[in-house]
XYZ file of C-alpha atoms in Angstrom:
369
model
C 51.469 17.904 -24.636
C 47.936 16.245 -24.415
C 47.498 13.630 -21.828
C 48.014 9.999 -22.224
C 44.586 8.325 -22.464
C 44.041 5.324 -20.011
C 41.902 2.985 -22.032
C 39.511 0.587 -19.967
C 38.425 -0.829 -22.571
C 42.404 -2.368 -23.649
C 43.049 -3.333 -20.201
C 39.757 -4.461 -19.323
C 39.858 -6.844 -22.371
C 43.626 -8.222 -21.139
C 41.740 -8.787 -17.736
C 38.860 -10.998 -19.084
C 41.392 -12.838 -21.885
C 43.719 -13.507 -18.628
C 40.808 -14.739 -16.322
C 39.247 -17.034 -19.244
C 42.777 -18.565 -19.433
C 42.462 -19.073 -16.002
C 38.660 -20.703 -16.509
C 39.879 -23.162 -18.997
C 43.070 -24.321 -17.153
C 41.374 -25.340 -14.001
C 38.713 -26.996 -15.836
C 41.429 -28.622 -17.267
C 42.658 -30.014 -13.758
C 39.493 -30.037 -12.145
C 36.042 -30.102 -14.381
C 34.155 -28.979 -11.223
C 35.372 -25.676 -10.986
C 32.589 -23.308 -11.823
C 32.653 -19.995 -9.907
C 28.897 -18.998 -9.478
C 27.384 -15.239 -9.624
C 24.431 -14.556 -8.471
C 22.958 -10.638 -9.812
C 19.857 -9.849 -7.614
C 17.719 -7.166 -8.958
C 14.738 -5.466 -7.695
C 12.199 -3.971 -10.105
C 13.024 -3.062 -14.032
C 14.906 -0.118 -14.075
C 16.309 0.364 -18.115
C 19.687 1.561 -16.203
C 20.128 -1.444 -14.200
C 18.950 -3.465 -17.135
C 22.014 -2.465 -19.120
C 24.415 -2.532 -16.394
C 23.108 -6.469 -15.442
C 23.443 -7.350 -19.001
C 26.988 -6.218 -19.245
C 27.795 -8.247 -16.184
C 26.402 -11.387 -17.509
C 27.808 -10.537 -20.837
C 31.624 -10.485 -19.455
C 30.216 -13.592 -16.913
C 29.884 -15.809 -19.908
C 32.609 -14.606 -21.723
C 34.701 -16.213 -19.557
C 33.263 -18.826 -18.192
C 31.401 -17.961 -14.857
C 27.948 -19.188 -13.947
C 25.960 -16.039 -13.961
C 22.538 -16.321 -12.924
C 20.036 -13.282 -12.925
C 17.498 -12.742 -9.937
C 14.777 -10.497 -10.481
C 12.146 -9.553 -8.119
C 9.280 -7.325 -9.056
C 8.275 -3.763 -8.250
C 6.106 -5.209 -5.799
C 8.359 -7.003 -3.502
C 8.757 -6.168 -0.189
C 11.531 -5.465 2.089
C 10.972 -9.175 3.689
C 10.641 -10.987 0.495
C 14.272 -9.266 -1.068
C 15.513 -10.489 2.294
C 14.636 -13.843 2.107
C 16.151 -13.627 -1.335
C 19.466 -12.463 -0.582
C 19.281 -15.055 2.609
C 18.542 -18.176 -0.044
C 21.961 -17.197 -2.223
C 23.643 -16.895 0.979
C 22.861 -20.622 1.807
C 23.830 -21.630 -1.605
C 27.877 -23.180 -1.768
C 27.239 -22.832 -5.436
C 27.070 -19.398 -5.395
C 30.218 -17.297 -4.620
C 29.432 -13.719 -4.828
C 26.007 -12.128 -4.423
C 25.345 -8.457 -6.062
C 22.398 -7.125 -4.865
C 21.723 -4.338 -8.033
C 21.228 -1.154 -6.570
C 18.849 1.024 -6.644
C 15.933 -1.252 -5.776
C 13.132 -0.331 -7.434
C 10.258 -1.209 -5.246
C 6.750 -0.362 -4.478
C 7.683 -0.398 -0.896
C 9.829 1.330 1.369
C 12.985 -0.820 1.834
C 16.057 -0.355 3.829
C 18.717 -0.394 1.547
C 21.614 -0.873 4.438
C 19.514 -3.620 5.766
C 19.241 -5.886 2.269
C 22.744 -4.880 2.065
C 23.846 -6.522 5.353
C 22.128 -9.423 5.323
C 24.027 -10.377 2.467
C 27.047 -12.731 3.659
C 30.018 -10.983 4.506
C 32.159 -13.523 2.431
C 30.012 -13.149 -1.035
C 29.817 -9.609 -0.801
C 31.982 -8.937 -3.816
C 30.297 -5.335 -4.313
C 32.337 -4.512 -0.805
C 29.154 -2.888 0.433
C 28.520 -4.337 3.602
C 29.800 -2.665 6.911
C 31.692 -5.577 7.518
C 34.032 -5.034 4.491
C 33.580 -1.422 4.616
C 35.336 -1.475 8.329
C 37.760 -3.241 7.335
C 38.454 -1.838 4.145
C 38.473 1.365 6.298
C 40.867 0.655 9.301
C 43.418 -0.717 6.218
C 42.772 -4.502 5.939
C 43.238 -4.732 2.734
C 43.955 -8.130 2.433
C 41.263 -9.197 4.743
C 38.198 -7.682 2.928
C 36.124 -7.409 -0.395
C 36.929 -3.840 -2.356
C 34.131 -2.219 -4.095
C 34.834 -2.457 -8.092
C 35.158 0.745 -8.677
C 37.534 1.758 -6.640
C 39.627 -1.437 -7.682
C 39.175 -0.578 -10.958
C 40.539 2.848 -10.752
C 43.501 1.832 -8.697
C 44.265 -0.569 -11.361
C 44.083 1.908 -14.197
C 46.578 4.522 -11.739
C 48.742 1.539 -11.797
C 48.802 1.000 -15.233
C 50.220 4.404 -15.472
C 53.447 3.727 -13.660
C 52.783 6.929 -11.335
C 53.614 5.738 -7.330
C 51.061 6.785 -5.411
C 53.109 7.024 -1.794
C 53.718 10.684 -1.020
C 51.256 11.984 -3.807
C 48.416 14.250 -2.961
C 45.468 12.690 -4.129
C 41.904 14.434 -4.236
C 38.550 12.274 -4.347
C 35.571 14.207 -5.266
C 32.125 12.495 -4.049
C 31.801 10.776 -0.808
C 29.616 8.009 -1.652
C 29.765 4.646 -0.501
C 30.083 2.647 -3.762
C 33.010 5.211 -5.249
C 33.911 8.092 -3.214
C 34.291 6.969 0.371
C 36.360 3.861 -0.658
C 38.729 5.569 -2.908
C 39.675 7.322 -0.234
C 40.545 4.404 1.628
C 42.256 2.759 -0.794
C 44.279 5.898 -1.763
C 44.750 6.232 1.605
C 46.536 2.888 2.882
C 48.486 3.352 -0.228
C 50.138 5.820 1.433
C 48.925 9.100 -0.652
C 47.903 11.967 1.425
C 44.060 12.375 0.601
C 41.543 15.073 0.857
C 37.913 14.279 0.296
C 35.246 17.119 -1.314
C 32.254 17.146 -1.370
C 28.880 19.416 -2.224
C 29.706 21.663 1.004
C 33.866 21.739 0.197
C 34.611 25.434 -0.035
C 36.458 26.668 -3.191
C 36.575 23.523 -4.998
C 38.598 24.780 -8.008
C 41.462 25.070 -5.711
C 41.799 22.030 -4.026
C 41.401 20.303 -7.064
C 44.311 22.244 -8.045
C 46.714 20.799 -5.352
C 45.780 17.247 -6.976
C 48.763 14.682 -8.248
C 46.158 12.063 -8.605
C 42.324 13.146 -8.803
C 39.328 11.029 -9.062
C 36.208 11.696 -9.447
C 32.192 10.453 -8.903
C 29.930 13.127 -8.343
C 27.455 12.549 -10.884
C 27.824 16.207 -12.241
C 28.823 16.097 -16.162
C 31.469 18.034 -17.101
C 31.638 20.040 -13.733
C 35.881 20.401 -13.299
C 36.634 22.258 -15.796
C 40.614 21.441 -17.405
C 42.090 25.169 -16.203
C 41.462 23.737 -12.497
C 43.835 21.047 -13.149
C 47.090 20.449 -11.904
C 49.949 20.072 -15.098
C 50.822 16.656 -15.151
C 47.764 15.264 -12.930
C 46.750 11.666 -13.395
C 43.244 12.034 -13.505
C 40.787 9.360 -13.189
C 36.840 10.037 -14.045
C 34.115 7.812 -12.581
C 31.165 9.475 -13.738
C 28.818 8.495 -16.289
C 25.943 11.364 -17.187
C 24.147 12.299 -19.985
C 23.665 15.556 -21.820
C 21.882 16.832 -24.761
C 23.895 16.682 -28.302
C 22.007 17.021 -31.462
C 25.016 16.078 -33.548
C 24.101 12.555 -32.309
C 21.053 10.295 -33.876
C 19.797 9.713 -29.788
C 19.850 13.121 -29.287
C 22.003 12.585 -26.281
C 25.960 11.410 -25.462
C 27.435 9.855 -22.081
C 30.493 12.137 -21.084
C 31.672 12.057 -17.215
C 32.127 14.877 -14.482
C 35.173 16.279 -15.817
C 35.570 18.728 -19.075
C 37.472 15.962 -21.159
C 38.682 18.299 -23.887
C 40.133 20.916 -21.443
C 41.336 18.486 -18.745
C 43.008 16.488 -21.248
C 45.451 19.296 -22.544
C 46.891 19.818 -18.898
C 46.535 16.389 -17.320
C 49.721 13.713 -17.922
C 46.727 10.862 -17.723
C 43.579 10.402 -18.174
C 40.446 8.367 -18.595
C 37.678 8.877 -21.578
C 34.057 8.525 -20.772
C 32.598 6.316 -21.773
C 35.910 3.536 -22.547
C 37.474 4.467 -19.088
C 36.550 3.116 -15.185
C 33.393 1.340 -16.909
C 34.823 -2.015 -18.199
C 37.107 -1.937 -15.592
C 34.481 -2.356 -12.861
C 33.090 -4.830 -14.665
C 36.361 -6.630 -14.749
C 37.377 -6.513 -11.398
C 34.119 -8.146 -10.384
C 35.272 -11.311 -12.347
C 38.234 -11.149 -10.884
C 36.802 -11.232 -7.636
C 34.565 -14.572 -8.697
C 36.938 -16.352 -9.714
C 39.364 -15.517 -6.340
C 36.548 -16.947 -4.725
C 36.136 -19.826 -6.085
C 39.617 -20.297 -6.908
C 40.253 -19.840 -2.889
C 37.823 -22.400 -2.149
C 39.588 -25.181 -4.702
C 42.500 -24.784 -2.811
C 41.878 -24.211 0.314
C 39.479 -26.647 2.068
C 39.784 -27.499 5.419
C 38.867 -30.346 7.266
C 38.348 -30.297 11.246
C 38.920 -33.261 13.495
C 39.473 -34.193 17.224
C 42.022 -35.138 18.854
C 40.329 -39.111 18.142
C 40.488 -38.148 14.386
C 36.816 -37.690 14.162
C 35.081 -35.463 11.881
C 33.638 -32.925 13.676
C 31.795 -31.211 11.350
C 30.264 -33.454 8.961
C 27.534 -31.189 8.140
C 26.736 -27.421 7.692
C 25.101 -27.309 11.386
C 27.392 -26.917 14.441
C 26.574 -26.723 18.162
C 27.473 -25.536 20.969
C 29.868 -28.262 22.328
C 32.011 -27.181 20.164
C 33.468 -24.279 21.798
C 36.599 -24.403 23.436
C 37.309 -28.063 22.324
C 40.757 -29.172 20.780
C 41.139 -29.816 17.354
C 42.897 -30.224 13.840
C 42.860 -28.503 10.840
C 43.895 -30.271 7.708
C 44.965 -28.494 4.697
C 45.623 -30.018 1.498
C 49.465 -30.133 1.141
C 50.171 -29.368 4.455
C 50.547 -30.584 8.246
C 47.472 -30.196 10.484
C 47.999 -28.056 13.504
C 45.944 -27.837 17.209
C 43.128 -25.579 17.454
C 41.025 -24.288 19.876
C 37.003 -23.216 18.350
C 36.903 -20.231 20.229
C 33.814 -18.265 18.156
C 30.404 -18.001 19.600
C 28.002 -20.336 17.864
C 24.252 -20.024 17.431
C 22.328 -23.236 18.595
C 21.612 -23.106 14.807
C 25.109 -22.969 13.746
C 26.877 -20.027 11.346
C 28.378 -20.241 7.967
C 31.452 -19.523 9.371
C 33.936 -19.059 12.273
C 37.690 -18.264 12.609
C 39.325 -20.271 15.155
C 42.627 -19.419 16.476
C 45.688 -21.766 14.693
C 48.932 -20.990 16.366
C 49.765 -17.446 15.158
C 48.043 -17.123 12.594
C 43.769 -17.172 11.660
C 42.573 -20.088 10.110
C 38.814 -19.359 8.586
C 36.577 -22.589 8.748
C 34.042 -22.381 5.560
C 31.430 -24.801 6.700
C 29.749 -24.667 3.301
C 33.124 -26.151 2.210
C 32.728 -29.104 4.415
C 29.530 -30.781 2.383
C 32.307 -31.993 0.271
C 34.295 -33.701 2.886
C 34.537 -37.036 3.698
C-alpha cells in the first residue's frame, strides 16, 4: 500500500490559523501585544530573497511585526555585528534571524555573528548556548532550530511513538542534521547519525523506523533502501533539470519520492512537506516570546520595598543582596542576585528563588513602575 503523505502545507496552515487566533485574542485583552521579528540579511542572494519573503509573508498573516534588515555585499564582519548587537538592545524585538549564508565582500565569521546574537532571541536555535543545551537534553530550557521542530511535529502528526524506535538522521549539519539528532534523541529513540564518510549507507538506512533526511543530495536514497512501514521525513530542497516543466527545472528533495513512497507507511512530498512547517514553527516561537513576556514580568525589590532595578543598567552592589521577586498573580519570594554583573550591566541574570530559577528580563523592567 503506498504511504500516507504528511502534508506541511495542511498542518502548517492549522498552525498559522491557530496562532492568528491567538494574535487577535490578546489584542483583544491587551492592544499592546505585538510580538516583533527582526530578519537580518547580508547581501542579495535570490535564495534568501525567497526564503525572507515567505517569512514575512506568514509574519503578516498573522499578525507579527516583521521587519527586514538588509546589509549590503559590502559590509563587514564589524558592521553585521553592530547590527545584530542594535536588535539585541531592542525590547521590541523578540527574535532575531540572522539569514544565513551571508553574502559579503568580506571574510566574516559566521559562528561569531551567530553568537553575538542574544541567547534569548535566538529563535533559529543556532547559538552554542541553545545548541548545549538543546544537546545535554534541556529541552524546555532552550530555543529549537525550526527544522527540526518542524519535523518532529509532522512525526507527531503521524501517531507513530518515537520511544524505542530506531531512528536514522542523514546530514550532520547544524541547522538540520545535528539537532534532529538531539531531539530524536531525548525523545527516547535510539539514533544513528550518517554522514558523507558513513560506510554502506543503503544499509543503515535500512534498519530505519523513523528516517530523516538533509543532505542536500536530490533524490540520493533510493525507495528499495527503505525499511516497509518507515516514517520517513525529507528535509531537502534541490533542484534538477525537467524539460516537461516551462522553468526547465523542478524542486524534489534527497529521497526518490516515487520509490520511497511505495514502501514507506509515511511520508513527506517535496516541495509541500518540512518547508511550511519551518516557517511555522518560527511563528510559533514569536509569539511564545512575546506571549512569555505578557505574562511573566517580574519586578525586583529590597527588603525596604525599593525598586532595585528601575532601569536596564545594574551594578555591582547588587550581588549577593536580598531581595523580592513579584509576579503577577502570585506571592513574592526572597532572593539572593547571585550572577556576575558587568560594571555595564547584562540583559539578563538568573537569580536563585527557593528551588526553583527565576530569570530576571531587565528589558522587561522599562515597563515597571
Amino acid at each position: 500500500m503506498p504511504a500516507q503523505i504528511i502534508c506541511g502545507k495542511t498542518i502548517s496552515a492549522q498552525v498559522r490559523g491557530r496562532l492568528k487566533e491567538e494574535v487577535e485574542g490578546m489584542r483583544m485583552t491587551d492592544p499592546n501585544f505585538k510580538p516583533g521579528l527582526v530578519v537580518l540579511q547580508v547581501g542579495d542572494r535570490d535564495d534568501s530573497n525567497l526564503y525572507i519573503s515567505m517569512k514575512l509573508k506568514a509574519a503578516a498573516e498573522i499578525g507579527i511585526n516583521a521587519v527586514h534588515v538588509k546589509l549590503p555585499r559590502t559590509a563587514t564582519e564589524n558592521e553585521v555585528m553592530c547590527s545584530v548587537m542594535e536588535v539585541n538592545e531592542d525590547s521590541k524585538v523578540h527574535g532575531l534571524i540572522v539569514q544565513l549564508p551571508l553574502d559579503s565582500i568580506h571574510t566574516i565569521n559566521t559562528e561569531r555573528i551567530i553568537n553575538t546574537v542574544a541567547p534569548e532571541k535566538d529563535v533559529d536555535g543556532l547559538t552554542s548556548i541553545n545548541a548545549g543545551k538543546l544537546a545535554r537534553g534541556d529541552l524546555g530550557d532552550c530555543f529549537i532550530p525550526c527544522t527540526p521542530n518542524g519535523c518532529m511535529e509532522l512525526i507527531k502528526q503521524t501517531g507513530v511513538t518515537l520511544a524505542g524506535k530506531k531512528a536514522v538522521v542523514i546530514g550532520r549539519s547544524k541547522i538540520v542534521g545535528a539537532p534532529m539528532h538531539d531531539l530524536l534523541l531525548w525523545n527516547h529513540a535510539t539514533v544513528m547519525t550518517c554522514h558523507s564518510k558513513t560506510a554502506d549507507l543503503a544499509s543503515e538506512v535500512g534498519k530505519a523506523d523513523i528516517l530523516v533526511t538533509g543532505i542536500g543530495k536530490p533524490e540520493m536514497v533510493r525507495g528499495e533502501w527503505l525499511k516497509d512501514g518507515a516514517v520517513v521525513i525529507d528535509c531537502g530542497i534541490n533542484t534538477i533539470t525537467d524539460s516537461s516543466r516551462p522553468s526547465g527545472k523542478r524542486v524534489v528533495g534527497d529521497i526518490h519520492y516515487d520509490s520511497a513512497k511505495e514502501k514507506a507507511a509515511f511520508i513527506t512530498p517535496v516541495p509541500g512537506g518540512v518547508g511550511p512547517m519551518t516557517v511555522a514553527m518560527l511563528m510559533q516561537r514569536v509569539m511564545e516570546l512575546d506571549a512569555d513576556e505578557n505574562h511573566h514580568k517580574f519586578l525586583f525589590l529590597d527588603e525596604a520595598g525599593f525598586n532595585l532595578a528601575k532601569t536596564r543598567r545594574i551594578g555591582r552592589n547588587l550581588i549577593g543582596q536580598r531581595a523580592t521577586v513579584g509576579v503577577p498573580g502570585q506571592c513574592g519570594a526572597n532572593i539572593t542576585m547571585c550572577a556576575a554583573i558587568s560594571e555595564d550591566g547584562v540583559v539578563g541574570r538568573r537569580p536563585r528563588v527557593g528551588s526553583y530559577n527565576a530569570v530576571l528580563l531587565i528589558a522587561f523592567l522599562d515597563e515597571l513602575n
